[in-house]
Amino acid sequence: MTITDVAKAAGVSRQTVSNTLNSPEVVRDETRKHVLEVIERLGYRANQAARQMRTGRSRLIAIGIEPDGDGISGSWADRFLHSLSETAAQEGYRILLYTAADDRSEIATYEDLLGAYQPDAFVLTGTHHDDLRASWLLERGLPFVAFGRPWSDLPDARHPWVDVDGAAGTEAATRHLLATGHRHIGFIGWPPGSGVGDDRREGWARTLSSPGVQRAVEDGIAAGESAARDLLGTEPEVTALVCASDSLALGALQAREPDRPVAVIGFDDTPAARAVGLTSVHQPLGEAAAACVELLARALESPDAGPPSAHVLLSPSLTIRQSA
């Protein structure tokens, strides 16, 4: 099966098939969809090595895999990665996975990958204050997008990112609890300094009419249970808890006493939350993945323009179950 065979079967020129595979952005949506359907039906497979030599592009997008921790809060990454892979494939790209322990080892991995596989672009996750990775990529003009805000000012304002508004999520959770009659609502989050954690704490704090009580611990079910027991034991007026993650919320559920019903809301809407009936903030991960691919495709279509200067902030939603 050759590209000429595909062109004949699709009723288009050989160049149109080539553009569909190598430069899909220049092909009309209807035509591209038709050609891809013919390619799938005929079972045509392009010679990737020859294509890379011809176009100078690998059609690979690299992304690091984070440790899954307790296997609960990290499950959002599985859903995001699945959506990213699916969306990228629709644009003719494949995902290249790697692991790294910290920023410096991840930068070293970038250098290895660029030498061995030449990925066209990178997706950053786990963004944090003073993130070295974005600066390194920007200095070299390499296309990338971060799933997560930079949290610190960068010398180059072109830092592209997609994120979910965590503060809006915990605000929605707190407003729901207020609407159902709760007036003393506590918060269990992570230690200060985490961009994501601070953002989620801010949504809870700004919604209350007076300062609320809170506890800050590392993520995990056991830590969440311990923090909730401490908070509820010293604050008898508290009747509800908003948590920065489902792991913390699951721990808080275990801290409840039979004679003291306490409403609990988590964050991430993980499979574990659905299994136990935990109300949780849902992140639109499919939409976030699609936005990441769109930004990267834009950068790769116009490489001379450098990284895109686009920021996409998505709104979460609240999935209400019996825990609140």
mmCIF file of C-alpha atoms in Angstrom:
data_model
loop_
_atom_site.group_PDB
_atom_site.id
_atom_site.type_symbol
_atom_site.label_atom_id
_atom_site.label_comp_id
_atom_site.label_asym_id
_atom_site.label_seq_id
_atom_site.Cartn_x
_atom_site.Cartn_y
_atom_site.Cartn_z
ATOM 1 C CA MET A 1 0.000 0.000 0.000
ATOM 2 C CA THR A 2 1.443 3.345 -1.072
ATOM 3 C CA ILE A 3 0.426 6.974 -0.755
ATOM 4 C CA THR A 4 -0.562 6.868 -4.449
ATOM 5 C CA ASP A 5 -2.992 4.022 -3.722
ATOM 6 C CA VAL A 6 -4.563 6.091 -0.948
ATOM 7 C CA ALA A 7 -4.896 9.099 -3.257
ATOM 8 C CA LYS A 8 -6.673 7.036 -5.920
ATOM 9 C CA ALA A 9 -9.054 5.463 -3.416
ATOM 10 C CA ALA A 10 -9.873 8.848 -1.857
ATOM 11 C CA GLY A 11 -10.233 10.625 -5.196
ATOM 12 C CA VAL A 12 -7.688 13.296 -4.258
ATOM 13 C CA SER A 13 -4.179 14.185 -5.287
ATOM 14 C CA ARG A 14 -1.078 12.577 -3.844
ATOM 15 C CA GLN A 15 -0.138 15.981 -2.389
ATOM 16 C CA THR A 16 -3.450 16.184 -0.523
ATOM 17 C CA VAL A 17 -2.752 12.837 1.142
ATOM 18 C CA SER A 18 0.754 13.995 1.993
ATOM 19 C CA ASN A 19 -0.593 17.237 3.456
ATOM 20 C CA THR A 20 -3.168 15.326 5.489
ATOM 21 C CA LEU A 21 -0.375 13.293 7.061
ATOM 22 C CA ASN A 22 2.316 15.924 7.384
ATOM 23 C CA SER A 23 0.588 19.323 7.417
ATOM 24 C CA PRO A 24 -3.056 18.682 8.348
ATOM 25 C CA GLU A 25 -3.632 22.347 9.137
ATOM 26 C CA VAL A 26 -3.559 23.246 5.421
ATOM 27 C CA VAL A 27 -6.242 20.696 4.487
ATOM 28 C CA ARG A 28 -9.949 21.460 4.782
ATOM 29 C CA ASP A 29 -11.604 19.645 7.684
ATOM 30 C CA GLU A 30 -13.992 17.716 5.453
ATOM 31 C CA THR A 31 -11.232 16.614 3.085
ATOM 32 C CA ARG A 32 -8.876 15.682 5.907
ATOM 33 C CA LYS A 33 -11.558 13.587 7.593
ATOM 34 C CA HIS A 34 -12.327 11.795 4.309
ATOM 35 C CA VAL A 35 -8.665 11.039 3.593
ATOM 36 C CA LEU A 36 -8.090 9.761 7.143
ATOM 37 C CA GLU A 37 -11.106 7.455 6.812
ATOM 38 C CA VAL A 38 -9.686 6.020 3.575
ATOM 39 C CA ILE A 39 -6.270 5.604 5.209
ATOM 40 C CA GLU A 40 -7.877 3.718 8.087
ATOM 41 C CA ARG A 41 -9.954 1.536 5.771
ATOM 42 C CA LEU A 42 -6.997 0.617 3.575
ATOM 43 C CA GLY A 43 -4.670 0.087 6.525
ATOM 44 C CA TYR A 44 -2.044 2.446 5.131
ATOM 45 C CA ARG A 45 0.878 3.160 7.431
ATOM 46 C CA ALA A 46 3.344 5.906 6.619
ATOM 47 C CA ASN A 47 7.054 5.265 6.972
ATOM 48 C CA GLN A 48 7.730 7.376 10.048
ATOM 49 C CA ALA A 49 11.496 7.453 9.563
ATOM 50 C CA ALA A 50 11.151 8.663 5.978
ATOM 51 C CA ARG A 51 8.547 11.220 7.008
ATOM 52 C CA GLN A 52 10.792 12.620 9.732
ATOM 53 C CA MET A 53 13.711 12.938 7.333
ATOM 54 C CA ARG A 54 11.506 14.704 4.811
ATOM 55 C CA THR A 55 9.667 17.087 7.126
ATOM 56 C CA GLY A 56 12.110 17.476 10.004
ATOM 57 C CA ARG A 57 9.251 16.684 12.397
ATOM 58 C CA SER A 58 8.768 13.584 14.523
ATOM 59 C CA ARG A 59 5.039 14.124 15.271
ATOM 60 C CA LEU A 60 5.884 13.318 18.907
ATOM 61 C CA ILE A 61 4.752 15.283 21.971
ATOM 62 C CA ALA A 62 6.639 14.485 25.169
ATOM 63 C CA ILE A 63 5.061 14.549 28.631
ATOM 64 C CA GLY A 64 6.323 13.366 32.008
ATOM 65 C CA ILE A 65 4.460 10.915 34.227
ATOM 66 C CA GLU A 66 4.173 11.958 37.859
ATOM 67 C CA PRO A 67 4.259 9.460 40.767
ATOM 68 C CA ASP A 68 0.723 8.352 41.616
ATOM 69 C CA GLY A 69 1.143 8.809 45.382
ATOM 70 C CA ASP A 70 -1.735 7.044 47.106
ATOM 71 C CA GLY A 71 -3.289 6.151 43.759
ATOM 72 C CA ILE A 72 -6.298 8.410 44.340
ATOM 73 C CA SER A 73 -5.426 12.062 43.844
ATOM 74 C CA GLY A 74 -3.017 11.139 41.056
ATOM 75 C CA SER A 75 -5.785 9.476 39.055
ATOM 76 C CA TRP A 76 -6.590 12.840 37.431
ATOM 77 C CA ALA A 77 -3.305 12.467 35.545
ATOM 78 C CA ASP A 78 -4.470 9.182 34.003
ATOM 79 C CA ARG A 79 -7.630 10.836 32.702
ATOM 80 C CA PHE A 80 -5.708 13.847 31.410
ATOM 81 C CA LEU A 81 -3.127 11.649 29.684
ATOM 82 C CA HIS A 82 -5.827 9.547 28.036
ATOM 83 C CA SER A 83 -7.575 12.652 26.706
ATOM 84 C CA LEU A 84 -4.266 14.171 25.588
ATOM 85 C CA SER A 85 -3.323 10.998 23.684
ATOM 86 C CA GLU A 86 -6.727 10.795 22.034
ATOM 87 C CA THR A 87 -6.786 14.460 21.013
ATOM 88 C CA ALA A 88 -3.182 14.418 19.801
ATOM 89 C CA ALA A 89 -3.855 11.351 17.650
ATOM 90 C CA GLN A 90 -6.673 13.207 15.921
ATOM 91 C CA GLU A 91 -4.092 15.827 14.908
ATOM 92 C CA GLY A 92 -1.579 13.221 13.754
ATOM 93 C CA TYR A 93 0.660 13.234 16.842
ATOM 94 C CA ARG A 94 1.742 10.541 19.287
ATOM 95 C CA ILE A 95 2.626 10.904 22.970
ATOM 96 C CA LEU A 96 6.132 10.146 24.233
ATOM 97 C CA LEU A 97 6.242 9.375 27.977
ATOM 98 C CA TYR A 98 9.111 9.826 30.414
ATOM 99 C CA THR A 99 9.742 10.105 34.157
ATOM 100 C CA ALA A 100 11.866 12.540 36.158
ATOM 101 C CA ALA A 101 12.373 13.187 39.863
ATOM 102 C CA ASP A 102 12.705 16.986 39.804
ATOM 103 C CA ASP A 103 13.170 20.001 37.523
ATOM 104 C CA ARG A 104 16.875 19.453 36.880
ATOM 105 C CA SER A 105 16.523 15.765 36.076
ATOM 106 C CA GLU A 106 13.578 16.599 33.823
ATOM 107 C CA ILE A 107 15.677 19.149 31.928
ATOM 108 C CA ALA A 108 18.373 16.491 31.525
ATOM 109 C CA THR A 109 15.677 14.192 30.167
ATOM 110 C CA TYR A 110 14.654 16.894 27.673
ATOM 111 C CA GLU A 111 18.210 16.937 26.346
ATOM 112 C CA ASP A 112 18.266 13.142 26.040
ATOM 113 C CA LEU A 113 14.901 13.030 24.274
ATOM 114 C CA LEU A 114 15.831 15.811 21.866
ATOM 115 C CA GLY A 115 18.972 13.925 20.938
ATOM 116 C CA ALA A 116 17.357 10.510 20.573
ATOM 117 C CA TYR A 117 13.747 11.111 19.468
ATOM 118 C CA GLN A 118 13.478 14.804 18.549
ATOM 119 C CA PRO A 119 9.984 15.443 19.975
ATOM 120 C CA ASP A 120 8.234 18.373 18.336
ATOM 121 C CA ALA A 121 6.896 19.761 21.610
ATOM 122 C CA PHE A 122 6.520 19.229 25.345
ATOM 123 C CA VAL A 123 3.637 19.299 27.818
ATOM 124 C CA LEU A 124 4.553 20.289 31.375
ATOM 125 C CA THR A 125 2.570 19.145 34.408
ATOM 126 C CA GLY A 126 3.065 19.689 38.118
ATOM 127 C CA THR A 127 3.915 23.382 37.703
ATOM 128 C CA HIS A 128 5.163 25.183 40.804
ATOM 129 C CA HIS A 129 6.886 28.329 42.039
ATOM 130 C CA ASP A 130 10.315 28.964 40.471
ATOM 131 C CA ASP A 131 9.779 26.248 37.860
ATOM 132 C CA LEU A 132 13.060 25.826 35.957
ATOM 133 C CA ARG A 133 11.598 23.805 33.098
ATOM 134 C CA ALA A 134 9.568 26.584 31.458
ATOM 135 C CA SER A 135 12.516 28.992 31.486
ATOM 136 C CA TRP A 136 14.778 26.349 29.918
ATOM 137 C CA LEU A 137 12.320 25.636 27.101
ATOM 138 C CA LEU A 138 11.622 29.317 26.476
ATOM 139 C CA GLU A 139 15.326 30.161 26.254
ATOM 140 C CA ARG A 140 15.714 27.579 23.484
ATOM 141 C CA GLY A 141 12.528 28.487 21.630
ATOM 142 C CA LEU A 142 11.112 24.982 21.998
ATOM 143 C CA PRO A 143 7.330 24.660 21.640
ATOM 144 C CA PHE A 144 5.601 23.677 24.862
ATOM 145 C CA VAL A 145 2.478 24.205 26.906
ATOM 146 C CA ALA A 146 2.001 23.764 30.648
ATOM 147 C CA PHE A 147 -1.044 22.180 32.202
ATOM 148 C CA GLY A 148 -0.963 24.451 35.228
ATOM 149 C CA ARG A 149 -0.129 28.100 35.763
ATOM 150 C CA PRO A 150 3.503 29.161 36.277
ATOM 151 C CA TRP A 151 2.753 30.527 39.799
ATOM 152 C CA SER A 152 5.884 32.699 39.598
ATOM 153 C CA ASP A 153 6.736 35.589 37.283
ATOM 154 C CA LEU A 154 8.961 34.611 34.374
ATOM 155 C CA PRO A 155 11.253 36.962 32.463
ATOM 156 C CA ASP A 156 9.540 35.888 29.254
ATOM 157 C CA ALA A 157 5.813 36.679 29.120
ATOM 158 C CA ARG A 158 5.188 34.090 26.390
ATOM 159 C CA HIS A 159 4.710 31.247 28.853
ATOM 160 C CA PRO A 160 1.742 29.291 27.432
ATOM 161 C CA TRP A 161 -0.497 27.435 29.873
ATOM 162 C CA VAL A 162 -3.858 25.763 30.356
ATOM 163 C CA ASP A 163 -5.302 25.416 33.835
ATOM 164 C CA VAL A 164 -8.468 24.773 35.809
ATOM 165 C CA ASP A 165 -9.606 27.522 38.183
ATOM 166 C CA GLY A 166 -9.135 25.781 41.515
ATOM 167 C CA ALA A 167 -10.296 28.793 43.525
ATOM 168 C CA ALA A 168 -13.559 28.826 41.587
ATOM 169 C CA GLY A 169 -13.985 25.152 42.420
ATOM 170 C CA THR A 170 -13.596 25.505 46.180
ATOM 171 C CA GLU A 171 -15.723 28.652 46.073
ATOM 172 C CA ALA A 172 -18.522 26.658 44.437
ATOM 173 C CA ALA A 173 -18.094 23.954 47.095
ATOM 174 C CA THR A 174 -18.279 26.492 49.928
ATOM 175 C CA ARG A 175 -21.307 28.247 48.413
ATOM 176 C CA HIS A 176 -23.097 24.911 48.133
ATOM 177 C CA LEU A 177 -22.488 24.228 51.822
ATOM 178 C CA LEU A 178 -23.669 27.719 52.786
ATOM 179 C CA ALA A 179 -26.811 27.227 50.705
ATOM 180 C CA THR A 180 -27.593 23.991 52.549
ATOM 181 C CA GLY A 181 -27.421 25.704 55.942
ATOM 182 C CA HIS A 182 -23.814 25.312 57.090
ATOM 183 C CA ARG A 183 -22.245 28.390 58.674
ATOM 184 C CA HIS A 184 -18.996 27.062 60.140
ATOM 185 C CA ILE A 185 -17.043 25.483 57.304
ATOM 186 C CA GLY A 186 -13.461 24.327 57.796
ATOM 187 C CA PHE A 187 -10.755 23.660 55.222
ATOM 188 C CA ILE A 188 -8.160 20.891 54.992
ATOM 189 C CA GLY A 189 -5.420 21.640 52.491
ATOM 190 C CA TRP A 190 -1.728 21.433 51.796
ATOM 191 C CA PRO A 191 1.115 23.411 53.395
ATOM 192 C CA PRO A 192 1.478 27.019 52.149
ATOM 193 C CA GLY A 193 3.701 27.505 49.120
ATOM 194 C CA SER A 194 1.933 25.101 46.788
ATOM 195 C CA GLY A 195 0.504 27.162 43.954
ATOM 196 C CA VAL A 196 -2.354 24.736 43.391
ATOM 197 C CA GLY A 197 -3.022 24.311 47.108
ATOM 198 C CA ASP A 198 -2.944 28.045 47.826
ATOM 199 C CA ASP A 199 -5.321 28.661 44.928
ATOM 200 C CA ARG A 200 -7.831 26.135 46.248
ATOM 201 C CA ARG A 201 -7.579 27.555 49.774
ATOM 202 C CA GLU A 202 -8.241 31.063 48.417
ATOM 203 C CA GLY A 203 -11.605 30.053 46.934
ATOM 204 C CA TRP A 204 -12.820 28.761 50.305
ATOM 205 C CA ALA A 205 -11.473 31.738 52.267
ATOM 206 C CA ARG A 206 -12.918 34.457 50.054
ATOM 207 C CA THR A 207 -16.404 32.948 50.170
ATOM 208 C CA LEU A 208 -16.770 33.036 53.961
ATOM 209 C CA SER A 209 -17.983 36.188 55.683
ATOM 210 C CA SER A 210 -15.411 35.719 58.453
ATOM 211 C CA PRO A 211 -12.098 33.835 58.672
ATOM 212 C CA GLY A 212 -12.569 30.072 58.871
ATOM 213 C CA VAL A 213 -10.524 27.382 60.581
ATOM 214 C CA GLN A 214 -8.140 25.247 58.587
ATOM 215 C CA ARG A 215 -5.465 22.593 58.766
ATOM 216 C CA ALA A 216 -2.522 22.116 56.392
ATOM 217 C CA VAL A 217 -1.005 18.661 55.836
ATOM 218 C CA GLU A 218 0.694 16.668 53.109
ATOM 219 C CA ASP A 219 -1.690 14.916 50.751
ATOM 220 C CA GLY A 220 -2.999 11.490 51.719
ATOM 221 C CA ILE A 221 -5.915 9.672 53.336
ATOM 222 C CA ALA A 222 -4.194 9.143 56.687
ATOM 223 C CA ALA A 223 -3.109 12.791 56.829
ATOM 224 C CA GLY A 224 -6.628 13.913 55.966
ATOM 225 C CA GLU A 225 -8.140 11.789 58.703
ATOM 226 C CA SER A 226 -5.664 13.060 61.303
ATOM 227 C CA ALA A 227 -6.210 16.699 60.304
ATOM 228 C CA ALA A 228 -9.986 16.312 60.362
ATOM 229 C CA ARG A 229 -9.976 14.681 63.796
ATOM 230 C CA ASP A 230 -7.823 17.502 65.128
ATOM 231 C CA LEU A 231 -9.951 20.248 63.573
ATOM 232 C CA LEU A 232 -13.295 18.728 64.575
ATOM 233 C CA GLY A 233 -12.022 17.947 68.042
ATOM 234 C CA THR A 234 -10.975 21.536 68.734
ATOM 235 C CA GLU A 235 -13.727 23.291 66.748
ATOM 236 C CA PRO A 236 -17.107 21.905 67.872
ATOM 237 C CA GLU A 237 -19.059 24.436 65.791
ATOM 238 C CA VAL A 238 -17.691 23.175 62.468
ATOM 239 C CA THR A 239 -20.334 21.207 60.545
ATOM 240 C CA ALA A 240 -18.680 20.933 57.114
ATOM 241 C CA LEU A 241 -15.246 20.571 55.529
ATOM 242 C CA VAL A 242 -13.903 21.564 52.128
ATOM 243 C CA CYS A 243 -10.755 19.633 51.171
ATOM 244 C CA ALA A 244 -8.020 20.339 48.628
ATOM 245 C CA SER A 245 -8.114 16.784 47.266
ATOM 246 C CA ASP A 246 -10.228 13.652 47.320
ATOM 247 C CA SER A 247 -7.508 11.861 49.298
ATOM 248 C CA LEU A 248 -7.826 14.390 52.133
ATOM 249 C CA ALA A 249 -11.608 14.248 51.881
ATOM 250 C CA LEU A 250 -11.696 10.457 52.101
ATOM 251 C CA GLY A 251 -9.631 10.717 55.263
ATOM 252 C CA ALA A 252 -12.023 13.346 56.619
ATOM 253 C CA LEU A 253 -14.944 11.003 56.019
ATOM 254 C CA GLN A 254 -13.268 8.426 58.271
ATOM 255 C CA ALA A 255 -12.903 11.025 61.031
ATOM 256 C CA ARG A 256 -16.638 11.640 61.338
ATOM 257 C CA GLU A 257 -18.409 10.391 64.457
ATOM 258 C CA PRO A 258 -21.846 8.705 64.272
ATOM 259 C CA ASP A 259 -23.410 11.339 66.538
ATOM 260 C CA ARG A 260 -21.893 14.282 64.634
ATOM 261 C CA PRO A 261 -22.728 14.380 60.928
ATOM 262 C CA VAL A 262 -20.205 16.508 59.055
ATOM 263 C CA ALA A 263 -20.549 17.341 55.367
ATOM 264 C CA VAL A 264 -17.361 16.775 53.342
ATOM 265 C CA ILE A 265 -16.430 17.941 49.835
ATOM 266 C CA GLY A 266 -13.298 16.857 47.958
ATOM 267 C CA PHE A 267 -11.523 17.986 44.816
ATOM 268 C CA ASP A 268 -10.756 16.084 41.556
ATOM 269 C CA ASP A 269 -13.887 13.890 41.345
ATOM 270 C CA THR A 270 -11.817 10.711 41.286
ATOM 271 C CA PRO A 271 -13.227 7.190 40.796
ATOM 272 C CA ALA A 272 -12.814 6.707 44.560
ATOM 273 C CA ALA A 273 -15.072 9.721 45.178
ATOM 274 C CA ARG A 274 -17.726 8.259 42.916
ATOM 275 C CA ALA A 275 -17.447 4.861 44.629
ATOM 276 C CA VAL A 276 -18.102 6.184 48.147
ATOM 277 C CA GLY A 277 -20.551 8.947 47.259
ATOM 278 C CA LEU A 278 -18.195 11.847 47.961
ATOM 279 C CA THR A 279 -19.235 15.256 46.644
ATOM 280 C CA SER A 280 -16.251 16.608 44.730
ATOM 281 C CA VAL A 281 -15.084 19.361 42.398
ATOM 282 C CA HIS A 282 -14.822 18.036 38.836
ATOM 283 C CA GLN A 283 -12.044 19.232 36.530
ATOM 284 C CA PRO A 284 -12.771 19.359 32.755
ATOM 285 C CA LEU A 285 -9.662 17.337 31.883
ATOM 286 C CA GLY A 286 -10.794 16.458 28.366
ATOM 287 C CA GLU A 287 -11.285 20.121 27.567
ATOM 288 C CA ALA A 288 -7.917 20.947 29.128
ATOM 289 C CA ALA A 289 -6.138 18.312 27.039
ATOM 290 C CA ALA A 290 -7.790 19.572 23.856
ATOM 291 C CA ALA A 291 -6.705 23.138 24.657
ATOM 292 C CA CYS A 292 -3.115 21.968 25.189
ATOM 293 C CA VAL A 293 -3.039 20.224 21.818
ATOM 294 C CA GLU A 294 -4.599 23.248 20.129
ATOM 295 C CA LEU A 295 -1.909 25.570 21.518
ATOM 296 C CA LEU A 296 0.870 23.203 20.484
ATOM 297 C CA ALA A 297 -0.557 22.723 17.000
ATOM 298 C CA ARG A 298 -0.673 26.498 16.600
ATOM 299 C CA ALA A 299 2.971 26.787 17.651
ATOM 300 C CA LEU A 300 4.079 23.993 15.327
ATOM 301 C CA GLU A 301 2.210 25.454 12.367
ATOM 302 C CA SER A 302 4.137 28.726 12.772
ATOM 303 C CA PRO A 303 7.506 27.743 14.257
ATOM 304 C CA ASP A 304 9.128 31.081 13.394
ATOM 305 C CA ALA A 305 6.656 32.855 15.663
ATOM 306 C CA GLY A 306 8.038 31.102 18.751
ATOM 307 C CA PRO A 307 5.944 29.705 21.605
ATOM 308 C CA PRO A 308 2.325 30.919 21.744
ATOM 309 C CA SER A 309 1.381 33.523 24.331
ATOM 310 C CA ALA A 310 -1.981 31.994 25.186
ATOM 311 C CA HIS A 311 -3.448 31.415 28.625
ATOM 312 C CA VAL A 312 -6.547 29.245 29.018
ATOM 313 C CA LEU A 313 -8.323 29.138 32.402
ATOM 314 C CA LEU A 314 -11.170 26.621 32.523
ATOM 315 C CA SER A 315 -14.065 26.496 34.974
ATOM 316 C CA PRO A 316 -14.636 23.387 37.108
ATOM 317 C CA SER A 317 -18.020 22.078 38.243
ATOM 318 C CA LEU A 318 -19.335 20.539 41.434
ATOM 319 C CA THR A 319 -20.540 16.936 41.406
ATOM 320 C CA ILE A 320 -22.979 16.642 44.300
ATOM 321 C CA ARG A 321 -23.378 13.292 46.082
ATOM 322 C CA GLN A 322 -24.610 12.195 49.494
ATOM 323 C CA SER A 323 -21.509 13.332 51.464
ATOM 324 C CA ALA A 324 -22.676 16.956 51.230
#
